Coordinates of N, CA and C in Angstrom, one line a residue:
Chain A
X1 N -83.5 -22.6 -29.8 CA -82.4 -21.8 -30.2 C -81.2 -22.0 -29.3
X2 N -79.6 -22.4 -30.1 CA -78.8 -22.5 -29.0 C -78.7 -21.4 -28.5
X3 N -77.7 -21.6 -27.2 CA -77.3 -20.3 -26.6 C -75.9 -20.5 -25.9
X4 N -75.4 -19.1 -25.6 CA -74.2 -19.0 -24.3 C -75.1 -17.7 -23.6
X5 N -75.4 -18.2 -22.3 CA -75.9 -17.5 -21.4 C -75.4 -16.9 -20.6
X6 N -74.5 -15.6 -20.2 CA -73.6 -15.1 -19.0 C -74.9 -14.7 -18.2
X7 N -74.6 -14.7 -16.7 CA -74.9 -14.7 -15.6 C -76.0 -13.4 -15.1
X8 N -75.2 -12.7 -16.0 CA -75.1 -11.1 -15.4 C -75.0 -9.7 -16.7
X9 N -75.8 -9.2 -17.4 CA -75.8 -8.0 -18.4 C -74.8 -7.1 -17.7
X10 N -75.2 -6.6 -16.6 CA -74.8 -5.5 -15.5 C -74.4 -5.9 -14.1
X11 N -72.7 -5.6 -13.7 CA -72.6 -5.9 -12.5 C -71.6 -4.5 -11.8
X12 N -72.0 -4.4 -10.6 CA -71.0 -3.3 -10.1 C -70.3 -4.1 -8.9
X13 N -69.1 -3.9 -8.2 CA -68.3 -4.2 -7.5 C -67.5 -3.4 -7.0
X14 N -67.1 -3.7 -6.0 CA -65.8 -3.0 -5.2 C -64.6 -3.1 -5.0
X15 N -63.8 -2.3 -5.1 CA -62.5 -2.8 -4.9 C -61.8 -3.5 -4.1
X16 N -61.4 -4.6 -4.9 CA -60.6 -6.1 -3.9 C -61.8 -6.9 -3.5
X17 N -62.6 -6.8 -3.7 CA -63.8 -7.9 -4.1 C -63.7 -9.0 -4.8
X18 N -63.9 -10.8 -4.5 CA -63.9 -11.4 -5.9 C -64.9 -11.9 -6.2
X19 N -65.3 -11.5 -7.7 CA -65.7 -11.6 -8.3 C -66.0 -13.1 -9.9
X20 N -67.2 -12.9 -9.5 CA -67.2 -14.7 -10.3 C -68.4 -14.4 -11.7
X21 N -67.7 -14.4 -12.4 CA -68.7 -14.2 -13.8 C -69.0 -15.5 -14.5
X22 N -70.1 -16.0 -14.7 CA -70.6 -17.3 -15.2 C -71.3 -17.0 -16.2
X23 N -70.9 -18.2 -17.0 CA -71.2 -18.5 -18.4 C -71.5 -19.8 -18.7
X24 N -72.9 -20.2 -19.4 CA -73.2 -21.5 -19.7 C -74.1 -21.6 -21.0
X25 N -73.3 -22.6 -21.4 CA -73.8 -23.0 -22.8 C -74.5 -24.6 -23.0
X26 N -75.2 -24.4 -24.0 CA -76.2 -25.6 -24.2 C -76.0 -26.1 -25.8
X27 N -74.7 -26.1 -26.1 CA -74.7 -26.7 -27.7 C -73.3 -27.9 -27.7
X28 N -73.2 -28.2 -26.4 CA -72.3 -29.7 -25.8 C -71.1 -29.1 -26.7
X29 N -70.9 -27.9 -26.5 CA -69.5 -27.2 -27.7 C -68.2 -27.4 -26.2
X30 N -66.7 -28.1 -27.3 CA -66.4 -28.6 -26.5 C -65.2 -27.3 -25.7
X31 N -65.1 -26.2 -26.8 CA -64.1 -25.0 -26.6 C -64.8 -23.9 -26.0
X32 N -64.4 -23.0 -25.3 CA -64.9 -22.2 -24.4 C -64.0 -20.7 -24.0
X33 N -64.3 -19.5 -24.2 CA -63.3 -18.8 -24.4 C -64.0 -17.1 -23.4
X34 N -63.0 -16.7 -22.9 CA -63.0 -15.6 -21.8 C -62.3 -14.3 -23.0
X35 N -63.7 -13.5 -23.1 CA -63.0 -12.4 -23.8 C -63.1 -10.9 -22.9
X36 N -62.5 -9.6 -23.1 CA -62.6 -8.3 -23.2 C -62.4 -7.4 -23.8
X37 N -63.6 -6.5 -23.9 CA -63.3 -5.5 -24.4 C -63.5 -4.3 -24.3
X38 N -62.6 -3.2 -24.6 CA -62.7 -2.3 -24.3 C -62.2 -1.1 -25.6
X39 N -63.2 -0.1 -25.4 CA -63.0 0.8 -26.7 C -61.8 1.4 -27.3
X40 N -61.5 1.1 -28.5 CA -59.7 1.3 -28.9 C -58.9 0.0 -28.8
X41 N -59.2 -0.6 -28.3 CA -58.4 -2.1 -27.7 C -59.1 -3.6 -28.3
X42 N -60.1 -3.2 -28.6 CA -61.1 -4.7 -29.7 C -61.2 -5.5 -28.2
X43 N -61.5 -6.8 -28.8 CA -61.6 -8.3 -28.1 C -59.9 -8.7 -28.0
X44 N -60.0 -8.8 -26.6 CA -59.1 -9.3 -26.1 C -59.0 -11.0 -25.2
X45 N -58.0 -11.6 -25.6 CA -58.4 -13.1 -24.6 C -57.8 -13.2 -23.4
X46 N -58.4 -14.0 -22.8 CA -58.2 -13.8 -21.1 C -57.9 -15.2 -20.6
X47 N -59.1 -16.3 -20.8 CA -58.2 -17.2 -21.1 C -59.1 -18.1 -22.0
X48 N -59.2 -19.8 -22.5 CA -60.1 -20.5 -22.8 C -59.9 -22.0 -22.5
X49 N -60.3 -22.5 -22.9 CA -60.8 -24.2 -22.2 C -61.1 -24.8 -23.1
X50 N -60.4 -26.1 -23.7 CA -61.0 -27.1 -24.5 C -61.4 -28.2 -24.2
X51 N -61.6 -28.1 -22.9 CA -61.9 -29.6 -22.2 C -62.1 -29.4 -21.2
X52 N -63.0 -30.2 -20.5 CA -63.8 -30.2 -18.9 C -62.3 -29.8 -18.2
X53 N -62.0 -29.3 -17.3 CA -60.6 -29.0 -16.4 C -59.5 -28.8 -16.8
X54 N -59.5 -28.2 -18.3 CA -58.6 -27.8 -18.8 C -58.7 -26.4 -19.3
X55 N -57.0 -25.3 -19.3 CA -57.7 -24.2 -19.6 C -56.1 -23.8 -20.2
X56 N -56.3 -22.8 -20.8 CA -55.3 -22.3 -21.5 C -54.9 -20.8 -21.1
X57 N -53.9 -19.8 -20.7 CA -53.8 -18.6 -20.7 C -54.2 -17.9 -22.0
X58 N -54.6 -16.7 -22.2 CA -54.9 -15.9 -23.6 C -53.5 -14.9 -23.6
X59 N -54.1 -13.5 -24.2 CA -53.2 -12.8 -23.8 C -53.3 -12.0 -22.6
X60 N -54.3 -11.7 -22.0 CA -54.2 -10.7 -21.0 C -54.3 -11.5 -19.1
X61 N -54.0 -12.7 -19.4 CA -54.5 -13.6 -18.3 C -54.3 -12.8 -16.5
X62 N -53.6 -11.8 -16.3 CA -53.0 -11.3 -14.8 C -54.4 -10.9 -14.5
X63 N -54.4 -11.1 -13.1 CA -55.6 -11.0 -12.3 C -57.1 -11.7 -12.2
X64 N -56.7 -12.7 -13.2 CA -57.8 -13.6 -13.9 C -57.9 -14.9 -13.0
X65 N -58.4 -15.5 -13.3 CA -58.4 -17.2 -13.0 C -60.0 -17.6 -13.5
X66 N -59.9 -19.0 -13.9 CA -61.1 -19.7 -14.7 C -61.5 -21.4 -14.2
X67 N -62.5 -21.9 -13.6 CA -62.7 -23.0 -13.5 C -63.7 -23.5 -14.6
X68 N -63.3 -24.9 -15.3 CA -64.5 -25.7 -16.0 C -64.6 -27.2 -15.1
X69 N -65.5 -27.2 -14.3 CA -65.5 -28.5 -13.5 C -66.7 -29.6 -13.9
X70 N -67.8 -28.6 -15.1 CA -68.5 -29.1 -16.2 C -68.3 -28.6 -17.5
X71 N -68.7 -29.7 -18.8 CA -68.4 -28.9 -19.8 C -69.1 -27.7 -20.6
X72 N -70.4 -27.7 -19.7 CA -71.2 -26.6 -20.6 C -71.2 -25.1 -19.3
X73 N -70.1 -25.1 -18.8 CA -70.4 -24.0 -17.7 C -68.6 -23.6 -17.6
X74 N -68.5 -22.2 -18.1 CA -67.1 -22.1 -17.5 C -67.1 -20.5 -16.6
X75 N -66.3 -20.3 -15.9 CA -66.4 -19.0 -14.8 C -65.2 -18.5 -15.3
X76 N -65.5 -17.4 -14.8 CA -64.2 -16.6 -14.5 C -64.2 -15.7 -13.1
X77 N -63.3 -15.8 -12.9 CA -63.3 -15.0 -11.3 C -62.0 -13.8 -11.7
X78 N -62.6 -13.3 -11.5 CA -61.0 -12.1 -10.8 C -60.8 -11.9 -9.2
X79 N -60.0 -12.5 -8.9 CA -59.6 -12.4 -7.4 C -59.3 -11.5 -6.3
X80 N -59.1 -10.4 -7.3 CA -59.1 -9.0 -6.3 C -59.4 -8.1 -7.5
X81 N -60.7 -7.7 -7.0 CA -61.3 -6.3 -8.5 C -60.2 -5.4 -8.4
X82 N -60.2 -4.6 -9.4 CA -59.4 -3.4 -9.3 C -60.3 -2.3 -10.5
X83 N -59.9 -1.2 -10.3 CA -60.4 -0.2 -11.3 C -60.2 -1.0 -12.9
X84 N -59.2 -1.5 -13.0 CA -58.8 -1.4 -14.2 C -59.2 -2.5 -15.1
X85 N -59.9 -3.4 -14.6 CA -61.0 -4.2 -14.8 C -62.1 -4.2 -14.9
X86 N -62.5 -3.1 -15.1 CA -64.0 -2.0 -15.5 C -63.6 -2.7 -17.0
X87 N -65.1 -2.9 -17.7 CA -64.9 -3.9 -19.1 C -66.3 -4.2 -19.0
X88 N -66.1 -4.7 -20.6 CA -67.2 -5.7 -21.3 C -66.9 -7.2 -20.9
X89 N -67.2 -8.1 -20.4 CA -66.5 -9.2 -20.6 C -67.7 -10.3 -21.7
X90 N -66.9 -10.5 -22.4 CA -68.0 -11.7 -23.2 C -67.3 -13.0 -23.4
X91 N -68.5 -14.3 -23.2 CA -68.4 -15.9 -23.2 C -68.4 -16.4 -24.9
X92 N -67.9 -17.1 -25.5 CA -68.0 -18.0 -25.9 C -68.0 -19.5 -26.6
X93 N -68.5 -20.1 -27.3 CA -68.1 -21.2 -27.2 C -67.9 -21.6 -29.0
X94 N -67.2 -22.3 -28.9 CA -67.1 -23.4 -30.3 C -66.9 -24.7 -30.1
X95 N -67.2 -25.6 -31.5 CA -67.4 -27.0 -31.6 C -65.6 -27.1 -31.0
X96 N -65.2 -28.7 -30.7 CA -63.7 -28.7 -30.4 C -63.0 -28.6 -31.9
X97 N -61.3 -28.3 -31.5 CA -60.7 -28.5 -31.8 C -60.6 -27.5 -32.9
X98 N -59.5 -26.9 -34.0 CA -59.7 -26.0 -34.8 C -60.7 -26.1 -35.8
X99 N -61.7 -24.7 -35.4 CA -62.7 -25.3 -36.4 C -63.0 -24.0 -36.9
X100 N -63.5 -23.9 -38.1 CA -64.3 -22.8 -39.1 C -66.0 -22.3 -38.4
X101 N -66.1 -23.3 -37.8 CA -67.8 -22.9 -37.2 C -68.1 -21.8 -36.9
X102 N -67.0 -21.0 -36.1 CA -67.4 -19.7 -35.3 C -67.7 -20.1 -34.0
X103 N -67.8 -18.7 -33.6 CA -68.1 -19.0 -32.2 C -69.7 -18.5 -31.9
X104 N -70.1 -18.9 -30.7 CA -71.4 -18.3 -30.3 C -71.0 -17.4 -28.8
X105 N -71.6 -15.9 -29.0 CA -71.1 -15.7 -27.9 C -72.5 -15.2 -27.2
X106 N -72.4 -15.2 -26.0 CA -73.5 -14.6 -25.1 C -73.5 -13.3 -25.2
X107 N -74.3 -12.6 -24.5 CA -75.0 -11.3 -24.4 C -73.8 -10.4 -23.9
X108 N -72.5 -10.7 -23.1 CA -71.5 -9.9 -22.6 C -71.9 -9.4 -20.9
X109 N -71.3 -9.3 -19.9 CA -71.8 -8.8 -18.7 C -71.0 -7.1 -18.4
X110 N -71.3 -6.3 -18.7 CA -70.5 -5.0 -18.3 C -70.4 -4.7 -16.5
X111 N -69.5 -5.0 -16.3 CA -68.6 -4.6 -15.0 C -67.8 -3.6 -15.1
X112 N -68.3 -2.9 -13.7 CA -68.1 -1.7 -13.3 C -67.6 -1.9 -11.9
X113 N -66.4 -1.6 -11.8 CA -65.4 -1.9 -10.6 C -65.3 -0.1 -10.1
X114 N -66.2 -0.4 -8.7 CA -65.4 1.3 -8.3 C -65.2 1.8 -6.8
Chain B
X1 N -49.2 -13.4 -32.1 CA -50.3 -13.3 -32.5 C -50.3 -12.8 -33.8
X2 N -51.3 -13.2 -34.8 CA -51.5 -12.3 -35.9 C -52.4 -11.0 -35.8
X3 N -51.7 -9.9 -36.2 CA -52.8 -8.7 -36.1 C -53.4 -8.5 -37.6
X4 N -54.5 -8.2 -37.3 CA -55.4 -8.1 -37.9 C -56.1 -6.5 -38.5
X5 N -55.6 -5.4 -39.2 CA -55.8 -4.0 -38.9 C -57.1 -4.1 -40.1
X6 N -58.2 -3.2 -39.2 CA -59.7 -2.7 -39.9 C -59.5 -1.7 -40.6
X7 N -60.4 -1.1 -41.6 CA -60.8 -0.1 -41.7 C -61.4 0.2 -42.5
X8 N -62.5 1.1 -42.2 CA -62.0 2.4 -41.5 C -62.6 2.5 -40.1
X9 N -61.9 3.3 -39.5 CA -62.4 2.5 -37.8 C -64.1 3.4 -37.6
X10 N -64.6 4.3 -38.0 CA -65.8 4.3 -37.9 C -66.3 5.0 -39.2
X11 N -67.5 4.6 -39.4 CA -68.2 5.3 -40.6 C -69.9 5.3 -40.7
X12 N -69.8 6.9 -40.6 CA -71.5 7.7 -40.3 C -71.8 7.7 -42.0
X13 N -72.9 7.2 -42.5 CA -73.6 7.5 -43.7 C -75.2 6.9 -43.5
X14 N -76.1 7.4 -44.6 CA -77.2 7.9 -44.7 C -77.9 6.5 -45.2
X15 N -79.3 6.2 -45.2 CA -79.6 5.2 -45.4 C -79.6 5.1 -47.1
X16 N -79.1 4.3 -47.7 CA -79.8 3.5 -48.8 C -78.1 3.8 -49.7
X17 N -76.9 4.1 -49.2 CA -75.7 4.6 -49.4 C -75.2 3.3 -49.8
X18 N -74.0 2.9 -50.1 CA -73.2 1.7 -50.4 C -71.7 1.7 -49.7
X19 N -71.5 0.7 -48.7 CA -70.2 1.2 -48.6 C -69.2 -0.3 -48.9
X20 N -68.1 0.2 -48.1 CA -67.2 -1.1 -48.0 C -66.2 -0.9 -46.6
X21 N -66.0 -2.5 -46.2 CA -65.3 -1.7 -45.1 C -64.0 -3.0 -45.1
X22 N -63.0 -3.2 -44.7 CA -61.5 -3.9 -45.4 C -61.2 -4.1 -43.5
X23 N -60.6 -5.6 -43.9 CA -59.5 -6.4 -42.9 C -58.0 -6.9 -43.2
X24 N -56.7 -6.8 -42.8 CA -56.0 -6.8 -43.5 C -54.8 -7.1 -42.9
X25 N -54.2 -8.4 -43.3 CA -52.9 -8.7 -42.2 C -51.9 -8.6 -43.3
X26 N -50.4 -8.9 -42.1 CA -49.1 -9.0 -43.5 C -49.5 -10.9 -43.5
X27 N -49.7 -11.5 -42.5 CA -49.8 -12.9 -42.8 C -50.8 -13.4 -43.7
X28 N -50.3 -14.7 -44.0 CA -51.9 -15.6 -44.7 C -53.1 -16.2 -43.9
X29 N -54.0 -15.9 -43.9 CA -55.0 -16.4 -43.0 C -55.3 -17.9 -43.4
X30 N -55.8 -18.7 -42.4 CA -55.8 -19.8 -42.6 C -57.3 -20.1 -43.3
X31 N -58.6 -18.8 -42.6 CA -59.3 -18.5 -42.5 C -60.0 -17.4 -42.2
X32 N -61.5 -17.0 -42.7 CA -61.3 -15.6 -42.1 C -63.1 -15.4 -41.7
X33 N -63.0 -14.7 -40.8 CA -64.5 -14.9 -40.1 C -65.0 -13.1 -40.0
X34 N -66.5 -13.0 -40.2 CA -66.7 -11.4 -39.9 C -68.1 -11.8 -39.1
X35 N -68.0 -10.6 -38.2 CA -69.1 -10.7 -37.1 C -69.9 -9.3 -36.9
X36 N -71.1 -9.2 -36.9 CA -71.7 -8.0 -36.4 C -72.1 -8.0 -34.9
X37 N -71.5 -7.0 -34.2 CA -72.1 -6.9 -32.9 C -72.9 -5.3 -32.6
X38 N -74.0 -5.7 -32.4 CA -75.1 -4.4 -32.3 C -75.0 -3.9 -31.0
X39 N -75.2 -2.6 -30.3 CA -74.5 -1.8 -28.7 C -75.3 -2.9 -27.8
X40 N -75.0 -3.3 -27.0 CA -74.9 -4.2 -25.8 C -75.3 -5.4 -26.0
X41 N -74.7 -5.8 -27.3 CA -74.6 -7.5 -27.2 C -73.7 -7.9 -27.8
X42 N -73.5 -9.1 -27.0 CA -71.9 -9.9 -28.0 C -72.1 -10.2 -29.7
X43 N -71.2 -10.5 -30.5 CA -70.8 -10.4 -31.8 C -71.2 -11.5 -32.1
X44 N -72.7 -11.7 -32.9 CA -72.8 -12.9 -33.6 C -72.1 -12.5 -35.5
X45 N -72.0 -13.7 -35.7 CA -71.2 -14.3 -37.1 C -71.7 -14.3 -38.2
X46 N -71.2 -13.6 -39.1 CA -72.4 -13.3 -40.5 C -71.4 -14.5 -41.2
X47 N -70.1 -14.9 -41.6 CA -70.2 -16.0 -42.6 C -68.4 -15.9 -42.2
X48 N -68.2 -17.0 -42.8 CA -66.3 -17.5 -42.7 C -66.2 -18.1 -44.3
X49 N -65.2 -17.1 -44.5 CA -64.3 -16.9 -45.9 C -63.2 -18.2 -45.2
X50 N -62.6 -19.5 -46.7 CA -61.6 -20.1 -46.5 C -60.8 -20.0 -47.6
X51 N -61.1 -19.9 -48.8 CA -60.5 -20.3 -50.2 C -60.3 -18.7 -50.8
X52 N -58.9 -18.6 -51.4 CA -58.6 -17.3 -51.6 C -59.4 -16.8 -52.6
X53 N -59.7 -15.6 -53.5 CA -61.0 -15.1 -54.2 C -62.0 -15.9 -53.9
X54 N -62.8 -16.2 -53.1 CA -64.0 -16.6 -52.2 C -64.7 -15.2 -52.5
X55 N -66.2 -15.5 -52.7 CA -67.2 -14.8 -52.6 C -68.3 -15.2 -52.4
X56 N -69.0 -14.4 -51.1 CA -70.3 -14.9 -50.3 C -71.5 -14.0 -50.4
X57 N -72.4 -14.5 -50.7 CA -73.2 -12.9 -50.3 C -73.9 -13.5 -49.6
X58 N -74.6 -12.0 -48.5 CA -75.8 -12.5 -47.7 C -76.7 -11.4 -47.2
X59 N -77.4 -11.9 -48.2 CA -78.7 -10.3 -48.7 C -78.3 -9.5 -49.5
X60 N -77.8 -7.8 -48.6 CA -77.3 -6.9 -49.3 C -75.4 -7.3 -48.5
X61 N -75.1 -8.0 -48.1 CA -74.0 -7.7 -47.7 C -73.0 -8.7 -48.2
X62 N -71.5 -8.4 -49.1 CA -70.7 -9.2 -50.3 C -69.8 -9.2 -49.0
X63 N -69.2 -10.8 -49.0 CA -67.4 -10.9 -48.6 C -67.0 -11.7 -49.5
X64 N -65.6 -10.7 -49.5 CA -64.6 -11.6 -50.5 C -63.3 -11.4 -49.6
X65 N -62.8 -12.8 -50.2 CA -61.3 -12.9 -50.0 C -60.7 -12.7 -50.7
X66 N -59.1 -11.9 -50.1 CA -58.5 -11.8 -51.2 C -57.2 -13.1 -51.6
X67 N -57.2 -12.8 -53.0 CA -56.4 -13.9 -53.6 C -55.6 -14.5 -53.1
X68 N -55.0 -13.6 -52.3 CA -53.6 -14.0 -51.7 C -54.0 -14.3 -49.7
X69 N -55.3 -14.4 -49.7 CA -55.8 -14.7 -48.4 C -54.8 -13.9 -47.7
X70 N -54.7 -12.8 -47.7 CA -54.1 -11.9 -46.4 C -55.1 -10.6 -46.7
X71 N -55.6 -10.7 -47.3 CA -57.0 -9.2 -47.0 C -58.2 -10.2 -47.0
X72 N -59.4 -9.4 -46.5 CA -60.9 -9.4 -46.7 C -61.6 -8.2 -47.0
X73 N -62.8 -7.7 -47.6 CA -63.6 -6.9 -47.6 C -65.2 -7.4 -47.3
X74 N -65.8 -6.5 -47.2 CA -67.1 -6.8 -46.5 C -67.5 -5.4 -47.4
X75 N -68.9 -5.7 -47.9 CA -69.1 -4.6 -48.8 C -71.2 -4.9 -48.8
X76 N -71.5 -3.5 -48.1 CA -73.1 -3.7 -48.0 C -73.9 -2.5 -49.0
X77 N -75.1 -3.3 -49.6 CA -75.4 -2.2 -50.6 C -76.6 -1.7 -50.1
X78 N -77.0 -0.4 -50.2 CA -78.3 0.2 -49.9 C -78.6 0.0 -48.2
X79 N -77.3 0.5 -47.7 CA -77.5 0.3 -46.4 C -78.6 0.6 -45.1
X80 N -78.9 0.1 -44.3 CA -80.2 0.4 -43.8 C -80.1 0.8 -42.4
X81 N -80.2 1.3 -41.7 CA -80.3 1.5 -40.2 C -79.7 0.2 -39.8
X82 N -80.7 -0.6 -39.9 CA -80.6 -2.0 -39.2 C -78.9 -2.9 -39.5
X83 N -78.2 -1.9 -39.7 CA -76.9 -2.5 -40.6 C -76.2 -1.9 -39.3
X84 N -76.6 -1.3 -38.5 CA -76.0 -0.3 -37.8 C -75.0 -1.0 -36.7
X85 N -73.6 -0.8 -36.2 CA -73.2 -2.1 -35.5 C -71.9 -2.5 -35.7
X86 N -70.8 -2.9 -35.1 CA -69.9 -3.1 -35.0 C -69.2 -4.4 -35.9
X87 N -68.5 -4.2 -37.3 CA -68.3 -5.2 -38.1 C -67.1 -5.5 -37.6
X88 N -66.3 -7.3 -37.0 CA -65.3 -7.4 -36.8 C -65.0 -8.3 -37.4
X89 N -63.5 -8.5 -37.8 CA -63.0 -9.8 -38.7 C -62.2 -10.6 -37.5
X90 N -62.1 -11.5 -38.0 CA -61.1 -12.5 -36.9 C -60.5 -13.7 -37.8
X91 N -59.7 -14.3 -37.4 CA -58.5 -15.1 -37.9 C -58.6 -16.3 -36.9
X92 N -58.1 -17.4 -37.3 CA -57.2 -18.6 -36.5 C -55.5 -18.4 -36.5
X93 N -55.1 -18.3 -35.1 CA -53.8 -17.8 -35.6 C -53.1 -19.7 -36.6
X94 N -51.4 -19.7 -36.4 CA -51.7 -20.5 -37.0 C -51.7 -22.3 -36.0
X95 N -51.8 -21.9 -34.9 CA -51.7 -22.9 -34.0 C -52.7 -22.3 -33.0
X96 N -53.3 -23.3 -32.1 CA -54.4 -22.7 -31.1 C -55.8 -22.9 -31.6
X97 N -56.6 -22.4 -30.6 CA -58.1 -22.6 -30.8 C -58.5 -21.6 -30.9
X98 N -58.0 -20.6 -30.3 CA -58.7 -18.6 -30.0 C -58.5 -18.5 -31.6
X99 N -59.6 -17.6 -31.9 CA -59.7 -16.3 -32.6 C -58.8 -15.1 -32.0
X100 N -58.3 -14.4 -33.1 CA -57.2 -13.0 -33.0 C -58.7 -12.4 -33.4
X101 N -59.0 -10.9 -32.9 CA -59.8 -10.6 -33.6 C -59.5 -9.0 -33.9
X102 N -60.0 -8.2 -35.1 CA -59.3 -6.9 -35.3 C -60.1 -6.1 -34.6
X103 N -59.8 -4.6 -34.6 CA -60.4 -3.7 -33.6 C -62.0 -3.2 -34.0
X104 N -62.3 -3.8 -35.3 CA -63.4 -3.6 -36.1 C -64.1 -2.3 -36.5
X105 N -64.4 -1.8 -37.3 CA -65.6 -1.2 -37.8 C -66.9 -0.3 -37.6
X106 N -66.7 0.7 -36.9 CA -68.2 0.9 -35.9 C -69.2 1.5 -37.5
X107 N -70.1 1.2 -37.9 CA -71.0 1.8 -38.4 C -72.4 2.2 -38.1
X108 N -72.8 3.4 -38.9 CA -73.8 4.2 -38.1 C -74.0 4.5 -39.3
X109 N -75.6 4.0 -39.2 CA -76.7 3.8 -40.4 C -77.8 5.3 -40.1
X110 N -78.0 6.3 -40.5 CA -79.1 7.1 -40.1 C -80.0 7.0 -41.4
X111 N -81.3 7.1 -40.5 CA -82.6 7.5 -41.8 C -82.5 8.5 -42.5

């Protein structure tokens, strides 16, 4: 069965802590995408990646940053937690380039920053 | 970004009821995608509308697009518990790789 696997269902942290959330997929999919969300506000993008070392801003990208230094593994870090980054965050992936496929996403990791 | 407005943003009914629930931009979608996500897991993908009056079914659950590809509906018959779960639509904007996605749908199936 493919998958996108995040790291972590449940994580708690402290403030100004950084934090590294991992996500890895097994379907050689070449697009890769950093979501949030939060109740009232849907899925939000943070950033995504269509290529090994390449990455794109979303909309919400401040306090974010993302490495792909392989193609089936991308992170996201936030560099200094804050309250306000309490969230759902969910991984995932599609085939490259504009496509109809959909996405697969992982399980989501809920972080709790306090 | 294209927005994408749901509705209705939540809806409690009884099992074996019929409903419908609507996606709806001022733009043309290029494409249109709906996803169920059940409480603590990410949004897997029930089916992607392309062609305007498109109709899909899958089981008890109809999507159509509309003619003019700037609406969708999603319409489930004899609803079941197991329907229970967050319905969201999403778009390609018209340039880019992300999904725009709407604020979706919470439904609540009781026996």
């Amino acid at each position: 069965d493919v998958k996108v696997t995040q790291s972590s269902r449940y994580l708690v942290k402290r403030t100004g802590e950084k934090v590294f959330l991992e996500c890895v997929q097994d379907m050689d999919h070449e697009n890769m995408f950093w979501y949030r969300q939060d109740p009232g506000l849907g899925l939000r993008l943070i950033y995504f990646s269509y290529d090994v070392k390449m990455k794109e801003k979303g909309d919400i990208p401040e306090g974010y940053s993302v490495s792909r230094e392989k193609k089936e593994r991308f992170s996201l870090i936030l560099e200094s937690a804050s309250t306000n980054q309490t969230s759902m965050y969910l991984c995932a992936s599609s085939p490259g380039g504009r496509t109809n496929y959909g996405y697969t996403f992982g399980s989501g990791t809920r972080l709790t920053v306090v | 970004t294209q927005l994408l407005e749901q509705s209705p943003q939540f809806l409690s009914i009884q099992e074996g009821e019929n409903l419908t629930v609507y996606c709806n931009s001022s733009s043309v979608f290029s494409s249109l995608q709906w996803y169920r996500q059940e409480p603590g897991e990410g949004p897997v993908l029930l089916v992607t509308v392309v062609t305007g009056g498109e109709v899909k079914k899958l089981k008890r659950l109809t999507f159509q697009f509309g003619d003019a590809r700037k609406d969708s509906s999603l319409h489930i018959t004899a609803a079941q518990p197991g329907d229970t779960g967050l319905y969201l639509c999403a778009c390609l904007p018209n340039s880019g790789y992300a999904l725009n996605f709407g604020k979706g749908t919470s439904l609540l199936v009781t026996p």
